[in-house]
PDB file of C-alpha atoms in Angstrom:
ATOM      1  CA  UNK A  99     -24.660   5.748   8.010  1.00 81.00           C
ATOM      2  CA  UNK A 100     -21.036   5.126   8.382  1.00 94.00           C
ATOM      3  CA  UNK A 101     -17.975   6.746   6.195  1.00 97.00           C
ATOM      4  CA  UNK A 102     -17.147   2.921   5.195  1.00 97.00           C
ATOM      5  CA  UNK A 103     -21.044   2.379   4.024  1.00 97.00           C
ATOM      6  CA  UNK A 104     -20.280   5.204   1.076  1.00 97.00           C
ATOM      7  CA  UNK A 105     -17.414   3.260  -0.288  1.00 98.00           C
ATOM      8  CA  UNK A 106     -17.945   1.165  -3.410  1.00 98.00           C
ATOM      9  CA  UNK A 107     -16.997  -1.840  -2.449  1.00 98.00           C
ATOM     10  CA  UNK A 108     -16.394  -4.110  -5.344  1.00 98.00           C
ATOM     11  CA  UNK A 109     -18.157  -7.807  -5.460  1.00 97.00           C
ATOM     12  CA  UNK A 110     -15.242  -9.386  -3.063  1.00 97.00           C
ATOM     13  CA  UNK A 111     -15.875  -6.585  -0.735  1.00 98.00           C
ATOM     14  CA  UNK A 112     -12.234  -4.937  -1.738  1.00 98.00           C
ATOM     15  CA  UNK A 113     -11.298  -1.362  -3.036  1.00 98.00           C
ATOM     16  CA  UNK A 114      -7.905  -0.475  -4.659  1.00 98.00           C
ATOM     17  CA  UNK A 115      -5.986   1.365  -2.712  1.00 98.00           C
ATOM     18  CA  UNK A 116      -2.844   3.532  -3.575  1.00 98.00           C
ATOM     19  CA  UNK A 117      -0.131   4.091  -1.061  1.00 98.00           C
ATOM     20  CA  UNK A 118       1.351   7.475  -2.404  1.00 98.00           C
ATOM     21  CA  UNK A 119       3.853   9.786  -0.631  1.00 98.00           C
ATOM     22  CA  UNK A 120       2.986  12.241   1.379  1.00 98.00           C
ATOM     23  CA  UNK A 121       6.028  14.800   0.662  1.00 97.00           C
ATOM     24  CA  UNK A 122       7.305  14.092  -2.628  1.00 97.00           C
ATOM     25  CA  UNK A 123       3.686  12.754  -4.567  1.00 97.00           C
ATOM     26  CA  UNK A 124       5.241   9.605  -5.785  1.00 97.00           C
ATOM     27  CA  UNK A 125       3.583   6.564  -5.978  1.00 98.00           C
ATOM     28  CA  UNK A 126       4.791   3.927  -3.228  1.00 98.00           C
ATOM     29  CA  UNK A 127       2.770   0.671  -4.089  1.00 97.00           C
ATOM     30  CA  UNK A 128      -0.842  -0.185  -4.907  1.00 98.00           C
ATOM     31  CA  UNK A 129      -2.728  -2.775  -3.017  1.00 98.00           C
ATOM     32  CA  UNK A 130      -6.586  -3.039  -1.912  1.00 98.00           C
ATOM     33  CA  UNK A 131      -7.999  -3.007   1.591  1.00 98.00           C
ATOM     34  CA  UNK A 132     -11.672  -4.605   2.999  1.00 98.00           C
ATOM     35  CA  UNK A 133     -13.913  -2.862   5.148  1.00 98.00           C
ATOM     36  CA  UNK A 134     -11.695  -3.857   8.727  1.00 98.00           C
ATOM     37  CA  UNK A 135      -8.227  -3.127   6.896  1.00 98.00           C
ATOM     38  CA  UNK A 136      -9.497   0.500   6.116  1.00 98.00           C
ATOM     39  CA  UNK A 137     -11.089   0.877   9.915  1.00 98.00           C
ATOM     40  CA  UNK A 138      -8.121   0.165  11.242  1.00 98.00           C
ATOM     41  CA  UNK A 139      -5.608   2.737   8.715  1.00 98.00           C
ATOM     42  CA  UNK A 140      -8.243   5.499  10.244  1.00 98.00           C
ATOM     43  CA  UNK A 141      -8.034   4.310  13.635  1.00 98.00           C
ATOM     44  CA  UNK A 142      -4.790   3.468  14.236  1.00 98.00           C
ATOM     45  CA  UNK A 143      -2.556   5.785  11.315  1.00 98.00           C
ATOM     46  CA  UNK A 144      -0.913   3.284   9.786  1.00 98.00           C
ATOM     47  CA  UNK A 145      -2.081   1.449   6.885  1.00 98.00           C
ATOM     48  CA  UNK A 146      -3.385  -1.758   6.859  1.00 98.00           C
ATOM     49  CA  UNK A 147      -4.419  -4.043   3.777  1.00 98.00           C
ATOM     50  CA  UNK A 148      -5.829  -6.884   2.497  1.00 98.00           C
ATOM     51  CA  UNK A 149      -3.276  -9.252   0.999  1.00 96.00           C
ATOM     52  CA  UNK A 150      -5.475 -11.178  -1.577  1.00 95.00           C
ATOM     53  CA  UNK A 151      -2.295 -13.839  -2.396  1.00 93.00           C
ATOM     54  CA  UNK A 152      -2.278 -14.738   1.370  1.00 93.00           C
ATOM     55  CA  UNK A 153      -6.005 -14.170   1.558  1.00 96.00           C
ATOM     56  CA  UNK A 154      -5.825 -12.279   5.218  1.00 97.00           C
ATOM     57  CA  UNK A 155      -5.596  -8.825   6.585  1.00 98.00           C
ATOM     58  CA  UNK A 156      -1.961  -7.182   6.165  1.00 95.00           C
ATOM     59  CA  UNK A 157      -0.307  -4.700   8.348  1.00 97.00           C
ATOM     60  CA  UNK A 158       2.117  -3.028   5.893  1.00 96.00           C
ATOM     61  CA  UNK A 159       5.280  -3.475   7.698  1.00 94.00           C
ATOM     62  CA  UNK A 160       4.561  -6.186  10.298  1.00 92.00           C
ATOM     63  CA  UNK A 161       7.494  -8.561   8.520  1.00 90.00           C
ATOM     64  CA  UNK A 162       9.768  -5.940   6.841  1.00 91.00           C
ATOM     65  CA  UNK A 163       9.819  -3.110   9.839  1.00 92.00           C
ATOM     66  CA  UNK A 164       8.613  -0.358   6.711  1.00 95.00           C
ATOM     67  CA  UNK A 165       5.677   0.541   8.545  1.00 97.00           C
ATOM     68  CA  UNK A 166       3.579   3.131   6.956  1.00 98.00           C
ATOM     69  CA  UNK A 167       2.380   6.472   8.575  1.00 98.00           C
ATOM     70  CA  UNK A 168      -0.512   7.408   7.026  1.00 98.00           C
ATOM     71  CA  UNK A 169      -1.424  11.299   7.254  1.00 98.00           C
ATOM     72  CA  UNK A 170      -4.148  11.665   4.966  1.00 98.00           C
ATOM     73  CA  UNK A 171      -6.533   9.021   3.269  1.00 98.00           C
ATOM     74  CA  UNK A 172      -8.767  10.054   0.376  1.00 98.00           C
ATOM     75  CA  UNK A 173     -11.751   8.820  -1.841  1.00 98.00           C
ATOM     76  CA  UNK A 174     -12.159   9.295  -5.240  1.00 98.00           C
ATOM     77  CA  UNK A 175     -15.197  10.781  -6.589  1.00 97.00           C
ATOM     78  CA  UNK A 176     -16.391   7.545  -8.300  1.00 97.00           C
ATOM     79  CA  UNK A 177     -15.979   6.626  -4.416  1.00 97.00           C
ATOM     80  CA  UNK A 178     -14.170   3.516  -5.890  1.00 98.00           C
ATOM     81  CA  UNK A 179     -10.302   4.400  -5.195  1.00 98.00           C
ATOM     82  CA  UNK A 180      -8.916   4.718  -2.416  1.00 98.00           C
ATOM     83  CA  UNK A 181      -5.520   7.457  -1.806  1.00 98.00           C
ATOM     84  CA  UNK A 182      -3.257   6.817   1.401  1.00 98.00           C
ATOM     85  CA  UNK A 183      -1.207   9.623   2.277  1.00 98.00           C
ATOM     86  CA  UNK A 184       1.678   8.196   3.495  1.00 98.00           C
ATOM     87  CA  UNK A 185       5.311   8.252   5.500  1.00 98.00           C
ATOM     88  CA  UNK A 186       7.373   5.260   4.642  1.00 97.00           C
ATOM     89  CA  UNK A 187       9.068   4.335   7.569  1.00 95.00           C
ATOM     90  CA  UNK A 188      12.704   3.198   6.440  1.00 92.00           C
ATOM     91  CA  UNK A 189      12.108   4.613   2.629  1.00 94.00           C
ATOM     92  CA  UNK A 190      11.151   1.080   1.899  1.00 94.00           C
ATOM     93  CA  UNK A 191       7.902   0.037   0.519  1.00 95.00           C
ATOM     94  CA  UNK A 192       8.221  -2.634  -2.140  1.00 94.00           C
ATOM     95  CA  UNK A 193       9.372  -6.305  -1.248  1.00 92.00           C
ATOM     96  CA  UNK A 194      12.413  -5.912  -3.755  1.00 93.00           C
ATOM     97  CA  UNK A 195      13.761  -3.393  -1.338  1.00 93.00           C
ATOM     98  CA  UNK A 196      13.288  -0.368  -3.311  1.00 95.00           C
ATOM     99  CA  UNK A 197      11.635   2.550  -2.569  1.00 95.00           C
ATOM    100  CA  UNK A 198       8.704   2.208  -4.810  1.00 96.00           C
ATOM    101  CA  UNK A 199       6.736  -0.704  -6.393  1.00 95.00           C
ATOM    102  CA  UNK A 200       6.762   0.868  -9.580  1.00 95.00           C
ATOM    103  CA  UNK A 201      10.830   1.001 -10.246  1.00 96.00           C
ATOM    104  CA  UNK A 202      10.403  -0.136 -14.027  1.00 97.00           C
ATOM    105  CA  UNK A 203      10.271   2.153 -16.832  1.00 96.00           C
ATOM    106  CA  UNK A 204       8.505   1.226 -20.716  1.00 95.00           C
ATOM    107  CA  UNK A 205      11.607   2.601 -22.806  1.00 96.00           C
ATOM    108  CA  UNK A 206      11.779   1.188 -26.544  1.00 96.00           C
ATOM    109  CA  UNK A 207       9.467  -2.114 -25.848  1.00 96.00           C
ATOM    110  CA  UNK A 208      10.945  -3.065 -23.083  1.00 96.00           C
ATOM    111  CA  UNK A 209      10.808  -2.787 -19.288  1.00 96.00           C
ATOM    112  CA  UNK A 210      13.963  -0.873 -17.957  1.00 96.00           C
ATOM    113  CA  UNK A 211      14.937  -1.013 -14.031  1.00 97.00           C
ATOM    114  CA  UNK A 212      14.984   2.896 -12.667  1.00 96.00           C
ATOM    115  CA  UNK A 213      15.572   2.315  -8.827  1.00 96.00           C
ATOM    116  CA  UNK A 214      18.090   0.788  -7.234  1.00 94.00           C
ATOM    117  CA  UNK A 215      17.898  -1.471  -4.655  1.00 95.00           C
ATOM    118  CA  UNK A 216      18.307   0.226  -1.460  1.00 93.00           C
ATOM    119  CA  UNK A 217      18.509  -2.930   1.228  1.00 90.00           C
ATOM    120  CA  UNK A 218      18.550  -6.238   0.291  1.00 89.00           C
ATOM    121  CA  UNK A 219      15.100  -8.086   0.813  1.00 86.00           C
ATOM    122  CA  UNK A 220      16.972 -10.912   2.531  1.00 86.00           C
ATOM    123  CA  UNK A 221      17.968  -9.042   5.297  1.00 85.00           C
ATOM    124  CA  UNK A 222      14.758  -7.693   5.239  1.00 86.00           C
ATOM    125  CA  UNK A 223      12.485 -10.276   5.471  1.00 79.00           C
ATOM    126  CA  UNK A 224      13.382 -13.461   8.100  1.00 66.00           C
ATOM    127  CA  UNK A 225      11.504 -17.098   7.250  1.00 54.00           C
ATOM    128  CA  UNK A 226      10.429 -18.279   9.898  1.00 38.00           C
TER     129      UNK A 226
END
């Protein structure tokens, strides 16, 4: 039997995945990854994903540059959650161009911006 088989795959053959720091513990971004996006994280160290709103595998970085090292990935015991371990190339993991995905804060009913932006996500990311 292989690693992948003793994953918990839910019923579109996806588990959630959470891209977390590897230094500093904070959470990066949250995203999910098939059976082939999570073969290729382990085989080739950086992550990979499936993007469910463009309905195809995702290398995390592939447009943007902010590729992600990934040192460590781990299961939960549930074996239903997924933990990457990673190095943010750049510092750069949301599309906003901040740092983290989660930059808002719940302060007195309402959603309060924490992070600045650190490069514009035009100059990050080219149409083509």
């Amino acid at each position: 039997m292989s690693w992948l088989d003793e994953i918990r795959w839910d019923a579109q053959g996806l588990i959630p995945v959470i891209a977390q720091d590897w230094q500093s513990g904070r959470v990066l971004m949250f995203a999910y990854a098939n059976r082939e996006a999570l073969a290729l994280t382990a085989d080739k160290g950086t992550a990979h994903y499936w993007s469910r709103s463009r309905n195809r595998l995702w290398h995390k970085g592939e447009e943007s540059g902010h590729f992600q090292k990934v040192h460590e990935i781990r299961l939960d015991c549930d074996e239903d959650v997924i933990i990457y371990s990673i190095e943010q190339q750049g510092g750069i993991a949301c599309h906003t161009g901040r740092e983290s995905c989660f930059y808002r804060r719940l302060e007195g009913g309402s959603w309060v911006v924490t992070d600045a932006v650190l490069k514009d996500p035009d100059a990050i990311y080219h149409k083509h």
